[in-house]
mmCIF file of C-alpha atoms and ligand atoms in Angstrom:
data_model
loop_
_atom_site.group_PDB
_atom_site.id
_atom_site.type_symbol
_atom_site.label_atom_id
_atom_site.label_comp_id
_atom_site.label_asym_id
_atom_site.label_seq_id
_atom_site.Cartn_x
_atom_site.Cartn_y
_atom_site.Cartn_z
ATOM 1 C CA MET A 1 134.192 97.252 113.658
ATOM 2 C CA HIS A 2 135.748 96.716 110.883
ATOM 3 C CA ARG A 3 134.670 95.961 107.176
ATOM 4 C CA ILE A 4 135.564 92.799 106.135
ATOM 5 C CA GLY A 5 136.185 92.285 102.473
ATOM 6 C CA PHE A 6 137.453 88.424 101.984
ATOM 7 C CA ILE A 7 139.089 86.900 98.379
ATOM 8 C CA GLY A 8 138.733 83.853 97.818
ATOM 9 C CA ALA A 9 135.520 82.177 98.626
ATOM 10 C CA GLY A 10 136.127 78.659 99.493
ATOM 11 C CA PRO A 11 135.620 76.460 101.797
ATOM 12 C CA VAL A 12 138.085 78.216 104.432
ATOM 13 C CA GLY A 13 137.280 81.918 103.517
ATOM 14 C CA THR A 14 133.181 81.107 103.284
ATOM 15 C CA ALA A 15 132.748 78.305 107.003
ATOM 16 C CA PHE A 16 136.478 81.327 108.291
ATOM 17 C CA ALA A 17 133.582 84.179 107.404
ATOM 18 C CA ILE A 18 129.784 82.819 108.404
ATOM 19 C CA SER A 19 131.982 81.739 111.798
ATOM 20 C CA LEU A 20 133.288 85.699 112.491
ATOM 21 C CA SER A 21 129.717 87.148 111.441
ATOM 22 C CA ARG A 22 128.237 84.958 113.857
ATOM 23 C CA HIS A 23 131.173 86.565 116.626
ATOM 24 C CA GLY A 24 130.271 90.423 115.602
ATOM 25 C CA TYR A 25 132.477 90.266 112.512
ATOM 26 C CA GLU A 26 131.344 92.687 109.711
ATOM 27 C CA VAL A 27 132.040 90.848 106.753
ATOM 28 C CA THR A 28 131.296 93.319 103.753
ATOM 29 C CA ALA A 29 132.243 92.305 100.644
ATOM 30 C CA VAL A 30 133.952 89.023 98.866
ATOM 31 C CA HIS A 31 136.023 88.667 95.564
ATOM 32 C CA ASP A 32 136.021 85.123 93.518
ATOM 33 C CA VAL A 33 137.128 83.944 90.248
ATOM 34 C CA ASN A 34 134.445 81.183 90.510
ATOM 35 C CA ARG A 35 131.490 83.375 91.242
ATOM 36 C CA ASP A 36 128.843 81.079 91.896
ATOM 37 C CA ALA A 37 131.077 80.363 94.810
ATOM 38 C CA ALA A 38 131.255 84.017 95.629
ATOM 39 C CA GLU A 39 127.358 83.814 95.528
ATOM 40 C CA SER A 40 127.104 81.661 97.404
ATOM 41 C CA PHE A 41 129.644 82.361 100.255
ATOM 42 C CA ALA A 42 127.245 86.313 100.238
ATOM 43 C CA ARG A 43 123.742 84.495 100.331
ATOM 44 C CA ARG A 44 124.743 83.009 103.920
ATOM 45 C CA LEU A 45 126.177 86.366 104.933
ATOM 46 C CA THR A 46 124.096 89.524 106.060
ATOM 47 C CA GLY A 47 124.953 92.725 103.909
ATOM 48 C CA CYS A 48 128.130 90.988 101.910
ATOM 49 C CA ARG A 49 128.496 92.058 98.782
ATOM 50 C CA VAL A 50 129.936 90.352 95.532
ATOM 51 C CA CYS A 51 133.149 91.848 93.567
ATOM 52 C CA GLY A 52 133.503 91.370 90.138
ATOM 53 C CA THR A 53 136.935 92.142 90.882
ATOM 54 C CA ALA A 54 139.628 91.657 94.007
ATOM 55 C CA GLN A 55 140.680 95.497 93.417
ATOM 56 C CA ASP A 56 137.293 96.847 93.240
ATOM 57 C CA LEU A 57 136.771 94.555 96.999
ATOM 58 C CA ALA A 58 140.491 96.240 98.733
ATOM 59 C CA ASP A 59 139.277 99.324 97.199
ATOM 60 C CA GLY A 60 136.455 98.965 100.411
ATOM 61 C CA ALA A 61 137.290 97.020 103.053
ATOM 62 C CA GLU A 62 139.448 97.617 106.055
ATOM 63 C CA PHE A 63 140.458 93.699 106.533
ATOM 64 C CA VAL A 64 141.602 92.099 103.368
ATOM 65 C CA PHE A 65 141.100 88.205 104.120
ATOM 66 C CA ILE A 66 143.111 86.339 101.043
ATOM 67 C CA THR A 67 141.924 82.940 101.502
ATOM 68 C CA THR A 68 142.780 81.981 98.205
ATOM 69 C CA PRO A 69 144.964 78.318 97.174
ATOM 70 C CA ASP A 70 148.272 79.161 99.017
ATOM 71 C CA ASP A 71 149.926 79.138 95.323
ATOM 72 C CA ILE A 72 147.983 82.001 94.290
ATOM 73 C CA ILE A 73 147.906 84.396 97.446
ATOM 74 C CA ALA A 74 151.680 86.160 96.491
ATOM 75 C CA ARG A 75 150.144 87.381 93.195
ATOM 76 C CA VAL A 76 146.346 88.570 94.122
ATOM 77 C CA ALA A 77 148.644 90.655 96.850
ATOM 78 C CA GLY A 78 150.612 91.929 94.142
ATOM 79 C CA GLN A 79 148.567 92.775 91.843
ATOM 80 C CA LEU A 80 146.276 95.457 94.145
ATOM 81 C CA THR A 81 146.775 98.634 94.296
ATOM 82 C CA TRP A 82 146.429 98.336 98.271
ATOM 83 C CA HIS A 83 145.928 102.361 100.501
ATOM 84 C CA THR A 84 148.362 102.246 104.048
ATOM 85 C CA GLY A 85 146.625 100.634 107.473
ATOM 86 C CA GLN A 86 144.710 99.013 105.257
ATOM 87 C CA ALA A 87 145.784 94.781 106.754
ATOM 88 C CA VAL A 88 146.082 91.907 104.384
ATOM 89 C CA ILE A 89 145.472 88.055 106.064
ATOM 90 C CA HIS A 90 146.818 84.769 104.930
ATOM 91 C CA CYS A 91 145.262 82.030 106.345
ATOM 92 C CA SER A 92 148.028 79.419 104.867
ATOM 93 C CA GLY A 93 149.564 77.409 106.723
ATOM 94 C CA ALA A 94 153.024 76.417 105.683
ATOM 95 C CA CYS A 95 153.636 80.316 104.046
ATOM 96 C CA SER A 96 154.902 82.896 105.993
ATOM 97 C CA THR A 97 153.619 86.748 105.779
ATOM 98 C CA ASP A 98 156.943 87.186 103.035
ATOM 99 C CA ILE A 99 154.613 86.612 100.504
ATOM 100 C CA LEU A 100 151.650 89.479 101.280
ATOM 101 C CA GLU A 101 155.841 91.637 101.127
ATOM 102 C CA PRO A 102 154.194 93.231 98.324
ATOM 103 C CA ALA A 103 150.642 94.632 100.718
ATOM 104 C CA ARG A 104 153.096 95.172 102.988
ATOM 105 C CA LYS A 105 155.148 97.889 101.000
ATOM 106 C CA GLN A 106 152.221 99.832 99.976
ATOM 107 C CA GLY A 107 152.045 100.078 103.370
ATOM 108 C CA THR A 108 149.698 97.854 105.009
ATOM 109 C CA ILE A 109 149.896 95.411 108.081
ATOM 110 C CA VAL A 110 150.438 92.498 106.732
ATOM 111 C CA GLY A 111 149.675 89.049 108.805
ATOM 112 C CA SER A 112 148.024 85.116 108.894
ATOM 113 C CA ILE A 113 145.626 83.589 110.751
ATOM 114 C CA HIS A 114 145.708 79.105 110.105
ATOM 115 C CA PRO A 115 142.884 77.097 111.770
ATOM 116 C CA CYS A 116 144.605 74.241 112.668
ATOM 117 C CA GLN A 117 141.330 72.400 111.683
ATOM 118 C CA THR A 118 140.267 70.364 108.461
ATOM 119 C CA PHE A 119 137.954 72.494 106.722
ATOM 120 C CA ALA A 120 136.487 68.928 104.477
ATOM 121 C CA SER A 121 132.937 70.248 104.254
ATOM 122 C CA ILE A 122 131.848 74.610 105.312
ATOM 123 C CA ASP A 123 128.996 73.883 108.091
ATOM 124 C CA GLN A 124 131.389 70.587 110.179
ATOM 125 C CA ALA A 125 134.472 73.270 109.576
ATOM 126 C CA ILE A 126 131.534 76.073 111.669
ATOM 127 C CA GLU A 127 130.826 73.153 114.376
ATOM 128 C CA ASN A 128 134.542 72.490 114.328
ATOM 129 C CA LEU A 129 136.163 75.855 115.005
ATOM 130 C CA PRO A 130 136.033 76.322 118.474
ATOM 131 C CA GLY A 131 137.909 74.998 120.597
ATOM 132 C CA SER A 132 140.449 75.006 117.701
ATOM 133 C CA THR A 133 143.630 76.461 117.798
ATOM 134 C CA PHE A 134 144.687 79.155 115.564
ATOM 135 C CA ALA A 135 148.551 79.910 114.272
ATOM 136 C CA ILE A 136 149.452 83.697 114.190
ATOM 137 C CA GLN A 137 152.293 84.933 112.325
ATOM 138 C CA ALA A 138 152.030 88.445 112.592
ATOM 139 C CA GLU A 139 153.508 92.169 114.823
ATOM 140 C CA GLU A 140 151.238 94.312 116.625
ATOM 141 C CA PRO A 141 148.781 96.056 116.275
ATOM 142 C CA MET A 142 147.953 93.015 114.157
ATOM 143 C CA LEU A 143 149.092 89.684 116.925
ATOM 144 C CA GLY A 144 147.007 92.029 119.131
ATOM 145 C CA ALA A 145 144.217 91.678 116.430
ATOM 146 C CA LEU A 146 144.438 88.046 114.588
ATOM 147 C CA LYS A 147 144.505 86.701 118.442
ATOM 148 C CA ASP A 148 141.010 88.407 119.880
ATOM 149 C CA ILE A 149 139.868 86.564 116.654
ATOM 150 C CA ALA A 150 140.738 83.570 117.280
ATOM 151 C CA VAL A 151 139.087 83.937 121.114
ATOM 152 C CA ALA A 152 136.648 85.752 119.741
ATOM 153 C CA LEU A 153 135.756 81.650 117.681
ATOM 154 C CA GLY A 154 136.442 80.224 120.821
ATOM 155 C CA GLY A 155 139.637 78.827 119.879
ATOM 156 C CA ASN A 156 142.967 78.930 121.246
ATOM 157 C CA TRP A 157 146.771 80.849 120.067
ATOM 158 C CA VAL A 158 149.891 80.202 119.545
ATOM 159 C CA GLN A 159 152.733 82.482 117.644
ATOM 160 C CA LEU A 160 154.579 81.371 115.434
ATOM 161 C CA THR A 161 158.464 82.533 113.728
ATOM 162 C CA ALA A 162 157.871 82.207 109.226
ATOM 163 C CA GLU A 163 160.757 80.312 109.817
ATOM 164 C CA ASP A 164 158.039 77.695 112.705
ATOM 165 C CA LYS A 165 155.140 77.123 109.840
ATOM 166 C CA ILE A 166 156.910 74.857 107.704
ATOM 167 C CA LEU A 167 157.144 72.411 110.611
ATOM 168 C CA TYR A 168 154.183 72.968 112.222
ATOM 169 C CA HIS A 169 152.064 72.712 108.811
ATOM 170 C CA ALA A 170 154.215 69.405 108.145
ATOM 171 C CA SER A 171 152.376 68.506 111.862
ATOM 172 C CA ALA A 172 149.513 69.397 111.099
ATOM 173 C CA ALA A 173 149.023 67.417 107.767
ATOM 174 C CA ILE A 174 150.382 64.455 110.059
ATOM 175 C CA ALA A 175 148.678 64.634 112.565
ATOM 176 C CA CYS A 176 145.168 65.147 109.857
ATOM 177 C CA ASN A 177 145.389 64.265 106.283
ATOM 178 C CA TYR A 178 147.931 60.963 107.373
ATOM 179 C CA PHE A 179 145.271 60.067 110.322
ATOM 180 C CA HIS A 180 143.273 59.726 107.207
ATOM 181 C CA THR A 181 146.124 57.570 105.290
ATOM 182 C CA ILE A 182 146.561 55.391 108.132
ATOM 183 C CA VAL A 183 142.616 54.611 108.496
ATOM 184 C CA LYS A 184 141.994 53.433 105.111
ATOM 185 C CA LEU A 185 145.007 51.594 105.132
ATOM 186 C CA ALA A 186 143.403 50.171 108.508
ATOM 187 C CA ALA A 187 140.117 49.855 106.125
ATOM 188 C CA ASP A 188 141.430 48.412 103.482
ATOM 189 C CA LEU A 189 142.193 44.894 105.255
ATOM 190 C CA TRP A 190 139.118 44.570 106.092
ATOM 191 C CA GLN A 191 138.672 43.373 102.201
ATOM 192 C CA ASP A 192 140.464 40.576 102.269
ATOM 193 C CA PHE A 193 137.804 39.164 104.409
ATOM 194 C CA ASP A 194 134.740 40.486 101.873
ATOM 195 C CA LYS A 195 134.135 43.389 103.439
ATOM 196 C CA SER A 196 134.603 46.901 102.306
ATOM 197 C CA THR A 197 136.039 49.438 102.795
ATOM 198 C CA GLY A 198 133.238 51.980 103.719
ATOM 199 C CA GLU A 199 131.945 49.255 106.440
ATOM 200 C CA ALA A 200 134.616 48.808 107.617
ATOM 201 C CA THR A 201 135.281 52.481 108.533
ATOM 202 C CA GLN A 202 131.552 52.283 109.916
ATOM 203 C CA ALA A 203 132.932 49.299 112.116
ATOM 204 C CA LEU A 204 136.365 51.133 112.920
ATOM 205 C CA LEU A 205 134.667 55.149 113.495
ATOM 206 C CA PRO A 206 133.415 53.288 116.964
ATOM 207 C CA LEU A 207 137.155 52.409 118.336
ATOM 208 C CA LEU A 208 138.221 55.322 116.346
ATOM 209 C CA ARG A 209 136.190 57.993 118.853
ATOM 210 C CA GLY A 210 136.873 55.832 121.721
ATOM 211 C CA SER A 211 140.997 56.521 120.732
ATOM 212 C CA LEU A 212 139.828 60.055 120.939
ATOM 213 C CA ASN A 213 138.810 60.181 123.566
ATOM 214 C CA ASN A 214 141.093 58.299 125.432
ATOM 215 C CA LEU A 215 143.566 61.122 123.877
ATOM 216 C CA SER A 216 141.969 64.053 125.161
ATOM 217 C CA THR A 217 140.904 62.722 128.794
ATOM 218 C CA VAL A 218 144.054 60.223 129.481
ATOM 219 C CA GLY A 219 147.073 61.639 127.039
ATOM 220 C CA LEU A 220 149.920 60.604 125.936
ATOM 221 C CA PRO A 221 151.538 57.794 127.304
ATOM 222 C CA HIS A 222 149.011 56.296 129.311
ATOM 223 C CA CYS A 223 146.110 56.354 126.474
ATOM 224 C CA LEU A 224 148.525 52.590 124.249
ATOM 225 C CA THR A 225 146.509 50.118 123.929
ATOM 226 C CA GLY A 226 147.090 47.317 122.370
ATOM 227 C CA PRO A 227 149.547 44.951 121.874
ATOM 228 C CA ILE A 228 152.465 46.859 122.144
ATOM 229 C CA ALA A 229 152.124 48.420 125.031
ATOM 230 C CA ARG A 230 151.044 44.962 126.777
ATOM 231 C CA GLY A 231 154.759 43.720 125.273
ATOM 232 C CA ASP A 232 152.573 41.079 124.163
ATOM 233 C CA LEU A 233 154.990 39.768 120.851
ATOM 234 C CA GLY A 234 153.609 37.151 120.282
ATOM 235 C CA THR A 235 150.377 38.728 118.587
ATOM 236 C CA ILE A 236 152.575 40.929 116.994
ATOM 237 C CA ARG A 237 154.768 38.465 115.445
ATOM 238 C CA LYS A 238 151.030 37.274 114.364
ATOM 239 C CA HIS A 239 150.674 39.927 112.770
ATOM 240 C CA VAL A 240 153.774 40.573 110.691
ATOM 241 C CA ASP A 241 153.207 37.393 109.472
ATOM 242 C CA ALA A 242 149.371 37.669 108.234
ATOM 243 C CA LEU A 243 150.155 41.107 107.052
ATOM 244 C CA ALA A 244 153.269 39.354 105.057
ATOM 245 C CA ARG A 245 151.013 36.330 103.304
ATOM 246 C CA ARG A 246 147.508 39.129 102.958
ATOM 247 C CA ALA A 247 148.739 42.625 102.621
ATOM 248 C CA PRO A 248 152.876 42.403 102.298
ATOM 249 C CA SER A 249 152.174 46.053 101.014
ATOM 250 C CA THR A 250 151.133 47.266 103.592
ATOM 251 C CA LEU A 251 153.992 45.768 106.191
ATOM 252 C CA PRO A 252 156.552 48.073 105.545
ATOM 253 C CA LEU A 253 153.949 51.480 107.138
ATOM 254 C CA TYR A 254 153.421 49.246 109.452
ATOM 255 C CA LYS A 255 156.332 48.217 111.076
ATOM 256 C CA ALA A 256 157.267 52.292 110.856
ATOM 257 C CA LEU A 257 154.187 52.942 112.631
ATOM 258 C CA GLY A 258 155.435 50.402 114.988
ATOM 259 C CA MET A 259 158.792 50.809 115.658
ATOM 260 C CA GLU A 260 157.803 54.955 116.344
ATOM 261 C CA THR A 261 154.983 53.335 119.004
ATOM 262 C CA ILE A 262 157.960 51.088 121.333
ATOM 263 C CA PRO A 263 158.482 54.904 122.712
ATOM 264 C CA ILE A 264 155.294 55.311 123.868
ATOM 265 C CA ALA A 265 154.972 51.586 125.819
ATOM 266 C CA LEU A 266 158.727 51.973 127.465
ATOM 267 C CA ALA A 267 157.251 56.050 128.391
ATOM 268 C CA LYS A 268 153.722 54.619 129.942
ATOM 269 C CA GLY A 269 156.120 51.607 131.547
ATOM 270 C CA THR A 270 154.276 48.324 130.550
ATOM 271 C CA ILE A 271 157.256 47.176 128.806
ATOM 272 C CA ASP A 272 161.478 46.794 130.190
ATOM 273 C CA GLN A 273 163.985 47.745 127.442
ATOM 274 C CA ALA A 274 164.971 43.819 126.996
ATOM 275 C CA VAL A 275 160.927 43.582 126.001
ATOM 276 C CA ALA A 276 161.167 46.442 123.588
ATOM 277 C CA ASP A 277 164.733 45.147 122.101
ATOM 278 C CA GLU A 278 162.783 42.262 121.272
ATOM 279 C CA LEU A 279 160.058 44.084 119.262
ATOM 280 C CA ARG A 280 162.525 46.022 117.531
ATOM 281 C CA GLU A 281 163.870 42.901 116.439
ATOM 282 C CA LEU A 282 160.411 41.720 115.613
ATOM 283 C CA LEU A 283 160.143 45.151 113.712
ATOM 284 C CA LYS A 284 162.940 45.914 111.856
ATOM 285 C CA PRO A 285 162.951 46.456 107.929
ATOM 286 C CA ASP A 286 163.111 43.673 105.849
HETATM 287 N N1 NAP B 1 141.438 72.786 103.353
HETATM 288 C C1 NAP B 1 142.089 73.498 104.782
HETATM 289 O O1 NAP B 1 141.630 71.889 105.527
HETATM 290 C C2 NAP B 1 142.282 74.357 105.805
HETATM 291 C C3 NAP B 1 143.197 74.280 106.498
HETATM 292 C C4 NAP B 1 143.732 75.839 106.734
HETATM 293 C C5 NAP B 1 144.171 76.398 106.044
HETATM 294 N N2 NAP B 1 143.994 76.747 104.923
HETATM 295 C C6 NAP B 1 144.114 77.251 104.006
HETATM 296 O O2 NAP B 1 142.933 78.564 103.560
HETATM 297 C C7 NAP B 1 142.966 78.599 101.879
HETATM 298 C C8 NAP B 1 142.242 78.760 100.680
HETATM 299 O O3 NAP B 1 142.002 76.889 101.720
HETATM 300 P P1 NAP B 1 140.490 76.941 101.067
HETATM 301 O O4 NAP B 1 141.079 75.086 100.901
HETATM 302 O O5 NAP B 1 139.654 76.546 101.179
HETATM 303 O O6 NAP B 1 141.208 76.391 99.446
HETATM 304 P P2 NAP B 1 139.954 76.778 98.317
HETATM 305 O O7 NAP B 1 138.822 74.931 98.078
HETATM 306 O O8 NAP B 1 141.217 76.169 96.364
HETATM 307 O O9 NAP B 1 139.086 77.425 97.979
HETATM 308 C C9 NAP B 1 139.850 78.784 97.388
HETATM 309 C C10 NAP B 1 138.692 79.201 96.419
HETATM 310 O O10 NAP B 1 140.253 80.482 96.050
HETATM 311 C C11 NAP B 1 139.573 81.044 94.379
HETATM 312 N N3 NAP B 1 139.828 81.321 93.743
HETATM 313 C C12 NAP B 1 141.517 80.788 93.159
HETATM 314 N N4 NAP B 1 142.422 82.050 92.371
HETATM 315 C C13 NAP B 1 141.372 82.964 92.640
HETATM 316 C C14 NAP B 1 142.143 84.439 92.404
HETATM 317 N N5 NAP B 1 143.032 84.427 91.597
HETATM 318 N N6 NAP B 1 141.567 85.359 92.777
HETATM 319 C C15 NAP B 1 139.734 85.010 93.636
HETATM 320 N N7 NAP B 1 139.274 84.162 94.746
HETATM 321 C C16 NAP B 1 140.163 82.911 93.649
HETATM 322 C C17 NAP B 1 138.902 79.801 94.197
HETATM 323 O O11 NAP B 1 138.044 79.492 92.740
HETATM 324 P P3 NAP B 1 138.005 78.025 91.866
HETATM 325 O O12 NAP B 1 138.203 77.042 93.007
HETATM 326 O O13 NAP B 1 137.830 78.151 90.648
HETATM 327 O O14 NAP B 1 140.239 78.409 91.683
HETATM 328 C C18 NAP B 1 138.292 78.836 95.129
HETATM 329 O O15 NAP B 1 137.214 79.579 94.757
HETATM 330 C C19 NAP B 1 144.825 78.933 101.520
HETATM 331 O O16 NAP B 1 145.448 79.198 102.001
HETATM 332 C C20 NAP B 1 145.084 77.057 102.269
HETATM 333 O O17 NAP B 1 146.455 76.940 102.367
HETATM 334 C C21 NAP B 1 142.932 75.670 104.683
#
């Protein structure tokens, strides 16, 4: 088994390293500019030493994961002296392996593996990782090694080109980050009847879980419910009027998302073109 080292002991590096070690991979070293983060990483693994410098780590590890913020990966790759045959990998979703070019020029094998998962908390991320999709950009033999990692962690993999990666990452940002934004906007509306965003979020969570369950078991477009799926023009009109009076800043997004929902209802087959046209009229931007 290869000796694996991590440069960057943030949530991704730490959760990835713990998951790998639980599946038989040998994580032997960590370095982070924040010594406390590196020590906390090492405490959670058996036989993992904290390296004072990134070069010390690179000298001893056969597989090096650079799990720093994206903007720093290229600098780290370019500053170090690497050895032939060593593997250098990053976990960025948006960046291609081009940023590892200085390491590749020194004879290393490069690749990237992005877990399509969110790492707000290390322990929650470890729990979430099985079943996740891992986006891999690499050529053989690194491609096979990264596919093996994805499968060992209980996940699936998708192979992407450098050009695909940024659009792939935009998709992940919409599905994950903007999902939170939409929930926040929905929960904020409860302030109008004196319920805090926190209380509203708790109240909406079962609905959100139900929606995710439907997405998973019923799938698009049939999982879509609600007034647009029913072609309920009167309800949509009331939503628009209420938002215009009581939460006007939310109205443009409500309308824009409503517009994007009409084709889903059409695909589900529960509205026809005439109703879709009336909905479009109600939801057109001011
Ligand atoms: N967060 C996510 O949900 C997520 C999901 C998938 C993939 N990713 C990718 O995973 C990578 C890491 O993300 P993250 O969220 O764990 O990042 P993070 O929270 O910023 O953690 C990165 C760690 O690297 C340290 N660091 C900064 N510069 C360094 C250097 N020159 N040498 C060594 N360590 C350095 C940071 O220390 P300081 O804090 O002191 O700067 C921090 O401890 C990124 O490429 C990101 O795009 C993130």
